[in-house]
XYZ file of C-alpha atoms in Angstrom:
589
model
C -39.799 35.504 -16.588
C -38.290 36.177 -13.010
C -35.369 34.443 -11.425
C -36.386 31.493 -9.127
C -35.445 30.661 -6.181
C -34.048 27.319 -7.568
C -32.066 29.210 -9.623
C -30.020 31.037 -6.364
C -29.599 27.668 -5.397
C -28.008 26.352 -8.565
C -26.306 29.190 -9.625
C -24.830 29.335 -5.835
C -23.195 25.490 -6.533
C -21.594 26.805 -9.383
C -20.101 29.431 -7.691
C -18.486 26.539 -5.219
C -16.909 25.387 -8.759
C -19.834 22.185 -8.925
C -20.117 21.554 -12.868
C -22.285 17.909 -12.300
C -24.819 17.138 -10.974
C -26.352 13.341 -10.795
C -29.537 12.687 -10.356
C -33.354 11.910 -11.810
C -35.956 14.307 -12.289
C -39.467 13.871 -10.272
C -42.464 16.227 -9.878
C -41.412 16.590 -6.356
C -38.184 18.546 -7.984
C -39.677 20.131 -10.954
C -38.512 23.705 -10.150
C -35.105 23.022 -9.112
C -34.615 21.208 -12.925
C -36.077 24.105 -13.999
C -32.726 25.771 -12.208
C -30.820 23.779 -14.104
C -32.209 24.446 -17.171
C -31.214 27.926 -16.578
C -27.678 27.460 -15.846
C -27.194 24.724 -17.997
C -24.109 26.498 -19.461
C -23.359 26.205 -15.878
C -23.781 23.432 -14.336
C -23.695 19.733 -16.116
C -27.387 17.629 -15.011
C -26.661 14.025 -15.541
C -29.264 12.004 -15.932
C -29.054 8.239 -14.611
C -31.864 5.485 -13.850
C -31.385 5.249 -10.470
C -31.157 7.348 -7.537
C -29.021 5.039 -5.596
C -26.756 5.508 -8.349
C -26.649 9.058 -8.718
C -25.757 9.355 -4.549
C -23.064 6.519 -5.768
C -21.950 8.737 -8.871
C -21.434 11.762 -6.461
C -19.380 9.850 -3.762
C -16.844 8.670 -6.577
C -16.816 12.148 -7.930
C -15.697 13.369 -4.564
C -13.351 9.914 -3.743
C -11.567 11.217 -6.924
C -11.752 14.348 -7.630
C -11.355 15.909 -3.585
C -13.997 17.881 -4.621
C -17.570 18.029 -3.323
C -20.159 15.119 -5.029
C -23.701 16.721 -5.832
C -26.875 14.223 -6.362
C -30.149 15.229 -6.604
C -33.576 13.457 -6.196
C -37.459 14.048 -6.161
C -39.311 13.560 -2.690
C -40.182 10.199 -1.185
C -39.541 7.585 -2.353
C -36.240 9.296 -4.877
C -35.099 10.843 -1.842
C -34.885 7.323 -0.215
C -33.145 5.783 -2.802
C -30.471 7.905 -2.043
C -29.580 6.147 0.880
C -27.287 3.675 0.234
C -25.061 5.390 -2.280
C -25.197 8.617 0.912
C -24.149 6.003 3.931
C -21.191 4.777 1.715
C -20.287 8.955 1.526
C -20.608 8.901 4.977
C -18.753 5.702 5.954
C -15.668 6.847 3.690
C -15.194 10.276 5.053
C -16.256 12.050 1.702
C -18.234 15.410 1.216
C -21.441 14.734 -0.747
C -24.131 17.086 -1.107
C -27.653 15.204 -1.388
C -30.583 17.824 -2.787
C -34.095 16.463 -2.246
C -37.389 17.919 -3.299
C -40.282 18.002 -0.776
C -44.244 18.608 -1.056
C -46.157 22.289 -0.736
C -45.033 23.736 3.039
C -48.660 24.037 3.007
C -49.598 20.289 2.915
C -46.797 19.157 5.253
C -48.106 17.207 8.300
C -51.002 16.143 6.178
C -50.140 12.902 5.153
C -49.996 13.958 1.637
C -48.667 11.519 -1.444
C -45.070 10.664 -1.140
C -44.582 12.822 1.850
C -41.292 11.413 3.971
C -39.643 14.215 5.774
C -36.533 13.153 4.071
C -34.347 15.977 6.680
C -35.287 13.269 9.815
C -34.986 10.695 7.762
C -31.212 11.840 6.966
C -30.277 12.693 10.196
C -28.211 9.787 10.967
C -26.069 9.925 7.626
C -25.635 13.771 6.845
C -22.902 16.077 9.126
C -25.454 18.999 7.864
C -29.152 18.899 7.604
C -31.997 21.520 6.390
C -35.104 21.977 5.245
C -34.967 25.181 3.335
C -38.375 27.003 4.397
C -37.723 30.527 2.922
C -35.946 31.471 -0.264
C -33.909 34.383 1.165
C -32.204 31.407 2.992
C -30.081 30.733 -0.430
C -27.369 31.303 -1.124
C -26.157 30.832 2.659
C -27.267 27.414 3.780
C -26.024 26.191 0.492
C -22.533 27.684 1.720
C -22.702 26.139 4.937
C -23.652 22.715 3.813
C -21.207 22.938 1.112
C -18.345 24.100 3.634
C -19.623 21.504 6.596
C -19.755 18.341 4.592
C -15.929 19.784 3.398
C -14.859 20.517 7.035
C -16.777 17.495 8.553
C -15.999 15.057 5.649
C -19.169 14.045 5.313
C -23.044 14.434 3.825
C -25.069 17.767 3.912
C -28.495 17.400 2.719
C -30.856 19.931 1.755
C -34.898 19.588 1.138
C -36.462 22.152 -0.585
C -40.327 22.493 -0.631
C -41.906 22.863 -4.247
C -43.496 26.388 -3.467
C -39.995 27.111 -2.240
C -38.214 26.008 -5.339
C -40.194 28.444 -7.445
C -40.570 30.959 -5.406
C -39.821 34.602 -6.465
C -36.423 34.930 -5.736
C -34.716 36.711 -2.816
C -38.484 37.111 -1.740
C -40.562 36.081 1.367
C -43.048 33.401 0.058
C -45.492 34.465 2.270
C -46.602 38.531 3.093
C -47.399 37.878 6.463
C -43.889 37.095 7.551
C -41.843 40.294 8.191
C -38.659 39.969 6.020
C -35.161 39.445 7.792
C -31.474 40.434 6.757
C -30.525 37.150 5.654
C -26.620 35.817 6.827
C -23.913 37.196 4.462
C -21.749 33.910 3.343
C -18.945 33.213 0.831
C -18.493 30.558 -1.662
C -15.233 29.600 -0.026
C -13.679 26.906 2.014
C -9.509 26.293 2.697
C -9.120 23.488 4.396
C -6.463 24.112 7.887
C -2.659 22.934 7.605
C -2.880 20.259 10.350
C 0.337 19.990 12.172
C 0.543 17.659 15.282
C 1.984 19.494 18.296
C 6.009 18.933 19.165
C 5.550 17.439 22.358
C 3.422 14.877 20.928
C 6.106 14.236 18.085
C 8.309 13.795 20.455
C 6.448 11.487 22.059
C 5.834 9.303 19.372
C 9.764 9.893 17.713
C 10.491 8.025 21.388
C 7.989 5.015 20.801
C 8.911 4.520 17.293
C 12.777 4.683 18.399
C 12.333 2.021 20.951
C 10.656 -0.016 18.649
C 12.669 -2.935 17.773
C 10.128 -5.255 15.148
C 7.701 -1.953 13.853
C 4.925 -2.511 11.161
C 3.186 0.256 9.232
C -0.061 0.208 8.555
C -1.674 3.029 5.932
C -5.171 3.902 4.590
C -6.512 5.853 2.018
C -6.012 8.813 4.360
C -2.506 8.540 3.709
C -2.899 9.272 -0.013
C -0.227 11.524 -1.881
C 2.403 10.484 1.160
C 4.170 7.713 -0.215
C 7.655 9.119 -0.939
C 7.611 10.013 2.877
C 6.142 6.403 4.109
C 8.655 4.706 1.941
C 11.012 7.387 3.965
C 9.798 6.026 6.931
C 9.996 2.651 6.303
C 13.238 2.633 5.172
C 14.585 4.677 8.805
C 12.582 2.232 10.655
C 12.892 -1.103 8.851
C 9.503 -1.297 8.785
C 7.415 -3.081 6.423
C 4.013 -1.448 5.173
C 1.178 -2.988 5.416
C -2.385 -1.663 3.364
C -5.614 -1.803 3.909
C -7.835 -2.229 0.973
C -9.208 1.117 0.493
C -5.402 2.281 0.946
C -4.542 -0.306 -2.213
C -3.485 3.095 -4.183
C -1.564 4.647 -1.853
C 1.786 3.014 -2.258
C 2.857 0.801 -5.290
C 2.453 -2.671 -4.998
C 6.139 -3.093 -6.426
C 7.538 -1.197 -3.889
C 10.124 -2.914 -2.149
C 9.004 -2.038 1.602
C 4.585 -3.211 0.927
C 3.695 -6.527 2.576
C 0.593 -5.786 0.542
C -2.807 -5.808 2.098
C -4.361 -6.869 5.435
C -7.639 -8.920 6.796
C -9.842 -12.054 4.774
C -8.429 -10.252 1.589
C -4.914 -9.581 2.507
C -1.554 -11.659 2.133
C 0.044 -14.101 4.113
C 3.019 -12.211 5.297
C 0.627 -9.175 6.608
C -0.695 -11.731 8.629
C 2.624 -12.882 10.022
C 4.100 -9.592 10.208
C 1.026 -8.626 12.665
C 1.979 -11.757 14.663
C 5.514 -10.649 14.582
C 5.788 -6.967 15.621
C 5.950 -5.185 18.949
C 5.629 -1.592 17.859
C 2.781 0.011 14.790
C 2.717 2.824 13.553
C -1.186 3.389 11.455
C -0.978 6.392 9.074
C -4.351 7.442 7.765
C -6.768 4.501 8.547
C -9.718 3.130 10.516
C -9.294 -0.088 9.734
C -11.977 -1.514 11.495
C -11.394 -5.558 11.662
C -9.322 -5.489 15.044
C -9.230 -9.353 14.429
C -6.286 -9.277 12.541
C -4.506 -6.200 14.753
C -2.547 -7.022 17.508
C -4.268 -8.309 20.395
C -4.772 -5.086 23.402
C -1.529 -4.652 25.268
C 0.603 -6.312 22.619
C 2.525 -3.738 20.962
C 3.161 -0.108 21.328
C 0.812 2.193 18.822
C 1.395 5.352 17.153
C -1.306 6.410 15.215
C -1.643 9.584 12.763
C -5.186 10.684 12.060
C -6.404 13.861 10.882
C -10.246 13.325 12.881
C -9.875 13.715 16.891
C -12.606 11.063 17.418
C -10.872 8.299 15.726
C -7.990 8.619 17.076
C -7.642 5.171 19.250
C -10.848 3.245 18.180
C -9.593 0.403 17.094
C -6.911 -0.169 19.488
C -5.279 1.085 22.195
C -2.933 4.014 20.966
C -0.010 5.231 23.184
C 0.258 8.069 21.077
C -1.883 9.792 18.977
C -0.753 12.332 16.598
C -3.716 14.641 15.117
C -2.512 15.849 11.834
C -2.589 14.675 8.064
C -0.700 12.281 7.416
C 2.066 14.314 5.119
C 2.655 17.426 7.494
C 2.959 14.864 10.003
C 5.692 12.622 8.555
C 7.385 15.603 7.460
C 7.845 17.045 11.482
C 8.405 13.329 12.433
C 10.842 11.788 10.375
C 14.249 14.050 11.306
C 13.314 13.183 14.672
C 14.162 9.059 14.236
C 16.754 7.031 14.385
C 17.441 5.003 11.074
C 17.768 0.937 11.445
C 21.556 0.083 10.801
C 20.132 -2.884 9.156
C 17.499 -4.182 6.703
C 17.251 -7.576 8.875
C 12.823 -7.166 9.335
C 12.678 -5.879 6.068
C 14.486 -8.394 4.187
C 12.465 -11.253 6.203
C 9.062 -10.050 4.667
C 10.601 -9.005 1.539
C 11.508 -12.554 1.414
C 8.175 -13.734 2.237
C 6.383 -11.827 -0.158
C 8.351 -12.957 -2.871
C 7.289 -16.343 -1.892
C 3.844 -14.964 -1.704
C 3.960 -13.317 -5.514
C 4.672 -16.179 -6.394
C 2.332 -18.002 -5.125
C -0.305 -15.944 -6.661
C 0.970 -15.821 -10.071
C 0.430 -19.777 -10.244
C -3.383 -19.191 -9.593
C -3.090 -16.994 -12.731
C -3.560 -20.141 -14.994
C -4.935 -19.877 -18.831
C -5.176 -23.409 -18.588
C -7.807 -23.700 -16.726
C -11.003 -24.291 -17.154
C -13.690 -23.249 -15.999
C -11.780 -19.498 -16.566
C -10.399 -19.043 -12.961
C -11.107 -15.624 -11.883
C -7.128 -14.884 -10.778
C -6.432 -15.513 -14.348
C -9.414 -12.388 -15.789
C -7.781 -10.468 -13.026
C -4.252 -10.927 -14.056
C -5.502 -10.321 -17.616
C -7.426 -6.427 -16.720
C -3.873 -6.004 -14.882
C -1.759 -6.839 -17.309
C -3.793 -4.654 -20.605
C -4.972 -1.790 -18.767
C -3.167 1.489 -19.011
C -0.208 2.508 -16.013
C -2.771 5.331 -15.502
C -5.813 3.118 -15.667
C -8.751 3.322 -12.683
C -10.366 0.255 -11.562
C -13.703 0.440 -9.883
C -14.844 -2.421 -8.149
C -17.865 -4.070 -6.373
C -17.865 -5.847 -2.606
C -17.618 -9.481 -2.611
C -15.544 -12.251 -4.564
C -14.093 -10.031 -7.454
C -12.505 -7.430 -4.149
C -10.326 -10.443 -3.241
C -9.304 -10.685 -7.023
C -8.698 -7.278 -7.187
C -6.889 -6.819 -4.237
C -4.314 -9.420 -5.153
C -4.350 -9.805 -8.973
C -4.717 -5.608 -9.914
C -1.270 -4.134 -9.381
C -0.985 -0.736 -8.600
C 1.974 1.268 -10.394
C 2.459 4.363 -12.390
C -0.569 6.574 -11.729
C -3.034 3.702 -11.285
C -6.139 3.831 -8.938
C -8.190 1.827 -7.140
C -11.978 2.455 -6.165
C -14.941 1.044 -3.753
C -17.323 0.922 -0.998
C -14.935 0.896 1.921
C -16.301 0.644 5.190
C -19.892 0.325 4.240
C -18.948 -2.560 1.780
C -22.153 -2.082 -0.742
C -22.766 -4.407 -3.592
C -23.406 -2.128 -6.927
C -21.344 0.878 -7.058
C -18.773 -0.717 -9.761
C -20.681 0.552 -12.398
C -22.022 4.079 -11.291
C -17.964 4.728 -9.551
C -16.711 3.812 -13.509
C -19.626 6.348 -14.685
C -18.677 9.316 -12.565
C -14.857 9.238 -12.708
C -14.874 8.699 -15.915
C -17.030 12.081 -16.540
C -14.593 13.704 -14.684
C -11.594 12.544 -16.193
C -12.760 11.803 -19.831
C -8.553 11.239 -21.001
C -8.039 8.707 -18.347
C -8.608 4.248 -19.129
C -11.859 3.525 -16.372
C -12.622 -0.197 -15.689
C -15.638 -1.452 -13.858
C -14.761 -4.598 -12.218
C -18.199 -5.913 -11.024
C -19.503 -9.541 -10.265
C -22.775 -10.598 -11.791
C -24.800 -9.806 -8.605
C -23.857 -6.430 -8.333
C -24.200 -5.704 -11.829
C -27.426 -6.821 -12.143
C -28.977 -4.234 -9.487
C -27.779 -1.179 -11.307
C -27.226 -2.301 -15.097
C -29.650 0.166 -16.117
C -26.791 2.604 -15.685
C -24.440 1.073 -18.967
C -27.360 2.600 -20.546
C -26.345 6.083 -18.938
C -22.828 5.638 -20.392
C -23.919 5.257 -23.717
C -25.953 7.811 -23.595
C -22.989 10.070 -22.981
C -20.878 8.094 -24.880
C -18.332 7.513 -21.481
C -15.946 4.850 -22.766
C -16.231 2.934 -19.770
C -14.812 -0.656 -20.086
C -17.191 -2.849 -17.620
C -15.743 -6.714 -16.649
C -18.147 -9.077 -15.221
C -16.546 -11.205 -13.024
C -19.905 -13.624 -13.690
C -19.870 -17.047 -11.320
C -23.850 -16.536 -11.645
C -23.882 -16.359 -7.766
C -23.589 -14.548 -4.818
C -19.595 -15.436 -4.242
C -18.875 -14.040 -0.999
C -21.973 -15.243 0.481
C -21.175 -19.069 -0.701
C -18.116 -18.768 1.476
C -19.610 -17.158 4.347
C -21.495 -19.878 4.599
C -19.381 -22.748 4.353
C -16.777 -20.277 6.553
C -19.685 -20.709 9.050
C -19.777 -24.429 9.138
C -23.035 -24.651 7.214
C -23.636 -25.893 3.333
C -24.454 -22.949 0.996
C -27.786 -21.825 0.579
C -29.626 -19.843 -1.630
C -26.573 -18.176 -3.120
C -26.668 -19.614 -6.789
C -28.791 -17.927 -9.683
C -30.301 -20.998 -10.878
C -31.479 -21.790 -13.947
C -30.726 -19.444 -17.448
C -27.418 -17.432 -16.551
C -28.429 -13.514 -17.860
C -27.092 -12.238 -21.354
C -25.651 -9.197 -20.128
C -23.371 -8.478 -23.538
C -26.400 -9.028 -25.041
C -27.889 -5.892 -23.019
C -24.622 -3.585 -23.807
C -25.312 -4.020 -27.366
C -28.887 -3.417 -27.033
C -28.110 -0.039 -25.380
C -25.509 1.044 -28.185
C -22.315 -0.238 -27.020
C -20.078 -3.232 -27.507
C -20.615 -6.554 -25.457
C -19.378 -9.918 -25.750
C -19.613 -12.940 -23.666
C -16.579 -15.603 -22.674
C -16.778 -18.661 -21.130
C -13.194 -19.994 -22.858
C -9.984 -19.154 -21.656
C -8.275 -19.346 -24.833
C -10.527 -16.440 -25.475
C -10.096 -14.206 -22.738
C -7.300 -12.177 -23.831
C -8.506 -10.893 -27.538
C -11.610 -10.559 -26.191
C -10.362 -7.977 -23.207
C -8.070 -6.282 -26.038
C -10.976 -5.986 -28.626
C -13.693 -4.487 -25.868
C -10.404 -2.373 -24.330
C -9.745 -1.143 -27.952
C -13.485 0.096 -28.718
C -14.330 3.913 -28.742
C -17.227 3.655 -26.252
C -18.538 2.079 -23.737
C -18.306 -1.983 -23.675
C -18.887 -5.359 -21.334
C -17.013 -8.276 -21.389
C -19.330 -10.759 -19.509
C -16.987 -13.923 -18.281
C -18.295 -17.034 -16.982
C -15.586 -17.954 -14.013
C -15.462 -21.006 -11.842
C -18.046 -20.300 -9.024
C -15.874 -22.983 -7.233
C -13.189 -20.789 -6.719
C -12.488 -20.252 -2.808
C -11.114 -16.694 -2.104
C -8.805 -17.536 0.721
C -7.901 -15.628 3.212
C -3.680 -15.043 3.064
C -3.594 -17.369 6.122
C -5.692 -19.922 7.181
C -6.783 -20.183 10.826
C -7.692 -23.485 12.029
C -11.526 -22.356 12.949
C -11.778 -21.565 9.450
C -10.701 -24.810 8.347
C -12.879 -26.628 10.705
C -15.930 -24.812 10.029
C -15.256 -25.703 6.010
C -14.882 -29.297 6.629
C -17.666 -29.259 8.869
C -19.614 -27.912 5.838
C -18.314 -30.395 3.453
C -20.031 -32.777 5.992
C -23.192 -31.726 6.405
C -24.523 -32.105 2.928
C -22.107 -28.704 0.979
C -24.008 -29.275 -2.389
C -21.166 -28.716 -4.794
C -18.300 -30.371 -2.676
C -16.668 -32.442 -5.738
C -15.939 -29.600 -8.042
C -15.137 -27.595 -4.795
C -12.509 -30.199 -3.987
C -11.547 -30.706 -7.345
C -10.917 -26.824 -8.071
C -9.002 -26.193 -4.742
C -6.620 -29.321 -5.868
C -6.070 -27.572 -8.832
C -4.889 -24.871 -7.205
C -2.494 -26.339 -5.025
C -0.692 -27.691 -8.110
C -0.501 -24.828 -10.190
C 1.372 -23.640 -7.188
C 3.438 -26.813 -6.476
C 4.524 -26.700 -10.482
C 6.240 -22.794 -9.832
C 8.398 -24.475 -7.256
């Protein structure tokens, strides 16, 4: 039997080093499995039950790896599901390459079944974009999309025809087209060491020098840098600030965090972005300029490695294009160090004051089980090297203040784009790629229940996922929106029978066990942490539990009285669970 042309294109991804690939098989993709099953000694094909997954799968892969995310699905309507697990790629800067199938070239334009040109209907999320029409175009456009969505941080997406896919390979699929000397490409990409230039160092040293009240504010972008922010905190007197997607990239013990920043953030971020006249933003896009400083109001350095973000968000006196470690490296022997620790002891104080604070919501005496208190637990047995994976909504306000981040801990989820779901397929992939390491899914019942199918995936591969359902049996987040909004809740509670989910882990081979006691909790979490394979803990929390924010503006307050007044459905035990709260946190006084 002769070599393919699917085959170029897989072996060609191993050649880039790809060993998985994520995806689910259709006819619209038929020969390009058949590529796999050739290199199969190759290449890894993971099967999952959902494409949104897979494109989910691949984004974590490349979130924790640094290497490029591969997912694969048939034409139409496979190819669409793809979407949402491909924006949050885009959205967090992270190079995913998206393979779709795609009918006959000879039926295109004909309205045929599932036909969906799948390259326009990409164009807004990929940095690279083909339809691959003739097979002596492999290897090379699989180079370039490989080495754009690296360069561009982003999504390349290739389509590939089924007459293309099993085409002869390195032959023209059709006689009448005179043959061409196709582009000669290598496998290779080395990413450029991205310096800023002195003058603008300079520039900045002077800003940051004049400074007299300086913040710093870091993103994931400023990963593997915090022995030189912690530098530069200490020259400045400068307290650090986080966003949530840069949770990981300092230690939440560290003596110079004011932790995070925004709704989810803690009160002395809040004040300390009241407070300052000069910030200094290391390797974020934080895009909520509600809680920057207002235009005008401080002086702004800010290091970013992309030209076109530079000064979004804010005005930026001085922008320094470079990553984030190179940078800090030229910059720091060009500051002044702070006599004094005056700033720094202020919020240090402060977020003492706010530790504490949070620890009292960590009750065991409560009941319903308050989610601060399954939080604290997952913090307090998982591994110092542990991963936590975790969905958008209630349980990413949990995890942002209750998950501590120390030893070689990390933190995982849909940043910018915010999705519900990718908890589950995020624990999936890392853990395939680091089968040593302790992966948690932290997911709340909602987002579970789009993509549970996928537990099923881990057992099949026996990944020894732990998965902890932060279950309210409601959309959280949305319940607050509301109420945030002035207006009673509405259609946010799952009424009626609340979903068995242990009871689906153990029908798909792995452990599962529902809690809805807190004198439970903690065996329960050691027994399913303990288990060689993949398990759920399903645990009913108080749905009454308000996440909020660090510091309370008065709008917000209004707005929630207002919706107490108009008719909030569940006002009593809302009442009744935030006065509990405000006495577990009188009582650490």
């Amino acid at each position: 039997m002769g070599a393919i042309a699917a085959e170029v294109l897989v072996s060609r991804l191993a050649d880039w080093g790809v060993r998985t690939v994520f995806g689910l098989p259709g006819d619209g993709i038929n020969g390009i499995m058949e590529g796999l099953r050739r290199n199969a000694d190759r290449v890894r094909f993971v099967l999952v039950h959902h494409e949104e997954a897979a494109a989910f799968m691949a984004t974590a892969h490349a979130k924790a790896t640094g290497e490029i995310g591969v997912c694969l699905a048939t034409s139409g309507p496979g190819g669409i599901h793809l979407a949402n697990g491909l924006y949050d790629a885009k959205m967090d800067h992270q190079p995913v390459l998206a393979i779709t199938g795609m009918q006959e070239t000879s039926v295109l334009g004909t309205e045929y079944q599932q036909e969906v040109q799948l390259d326009r209907l990409f164009a807004d999320v990929s940095v690279y974009n083909q339809m691959i029409v003739n097979p002596a175009q492999l290897p090379s456009l699989v180079d370039i999309a490989i080495r754009t969505a690296y360069a561009r941080r982003g999504v390349a997406h290739l389509t590939v025809p089924n007459d293309i896919q099993v085409a002869d390979a390195g032959q023209q699929p059709y006689e009448l087209v005179a043959p061409a000397n196709p582009p000669v490409t290598s496998p290779i990409y080395l990413a450029p060491p991205i310096r800023p230039r002195d003058d603008d160092l300079r520039q900045a040293a002077q800003v940051l020098n004049a400074g007299d009240r300086i913040a710093i504010l870091v993103g994931i972008g400023a990963r593997g840098a915090a022995p030189l922010i912690e530098r530069l905190a200490d020259t400045l007197d400068a307290p650090v600030i986080k966003t949530l997607s840069g949770k990981m990239v300092l230690p939440d013990d560290s003596l110079y965090t004011t932790g995070g920043i925004g709704l989810l953030g803690t009160r002395p971020s809040e004040e300390l972005i009241e407070d300052i006249d000069t910030l200094i933003m290391l390797g974020t896009n934080f895009p909520y300029t509600k809680h920057l400083p207002p235009p005008g109001k401080v002086k702004t350095v800010q290091v970013e490695i992309e030209p076109t973000r530079a000064g979004v968000r804010m005005p930026t006196d001085v922008p320094l294009i470079g990553d984030v470690s190179a940078t800090l490296e030229a910059l720091l022997p060009m500051l002044q160090r702070r006599p004094n620790r005056r700033h720094l002891k202020h919020y240090q104080a402060k977020m003492a004051d706010w530790r504490t604070n949070m620890a009292a919501l960590e009750s065991a005496s409560r009941d319903p089980i308050a989610p601060q208190y399954l939080a604290s637990l997952i913090d307090d047995l998982a591994a110092d090297d542990a991963v936590l994976t975790c969905d958008s909504g209630t349980v990413a306000t949990w995890a942002a203040r209750h998950w501590t981040i120390r030893g070689g801990r990390e933190f995982y989820l849909s940043g910018n784009l915010a999705s519900m779901a990718p908890a589950l397929p995020y624990a999936i992939a890392i853990q395939h790629a680091y089968p040593g390491r302790q992966v948690i899914a932290y997911p709340g019942d909602g987002g579970f229940a789009m993509l549970m199918a996928e537990f099923h995936t881990a057992c099949r591969y026996r990944l020894p996922i732990k998965v902890v359902i932060n279950n309210n049996n409601s959309l959280g987040q949305i319940l607050w929106e509301q109420m945030v909004l002035g207006y009673p809740e509405y259609g946010v509670r799952f009424e009626g029978p609340r979903p068995d989910f242990s009871a689906w882990a153990k029908g798909c081979g792995g452990f599962g066990t529902y809690v809805e006691r807190p004198g439970d909790l903690r065996e329960a979490l050691r027994e399913a942490f303990a288990f060689d394979g993949p398990a759920v803990i399903d645990v009913a929390v108080d749905a009454n539990e308000p996440p909020m924010p660090g510091k309370i503006k008065y709008e917000q307050a209004k707005h929630f009285a207002e919706a107490f007044m108009r008719g909030q459905p569940h006002r009593a035990s809302i009442a009744t669970t935030l006065f509990k709260d405000k006495i577990q946190q009188l009582r650490e006084r």
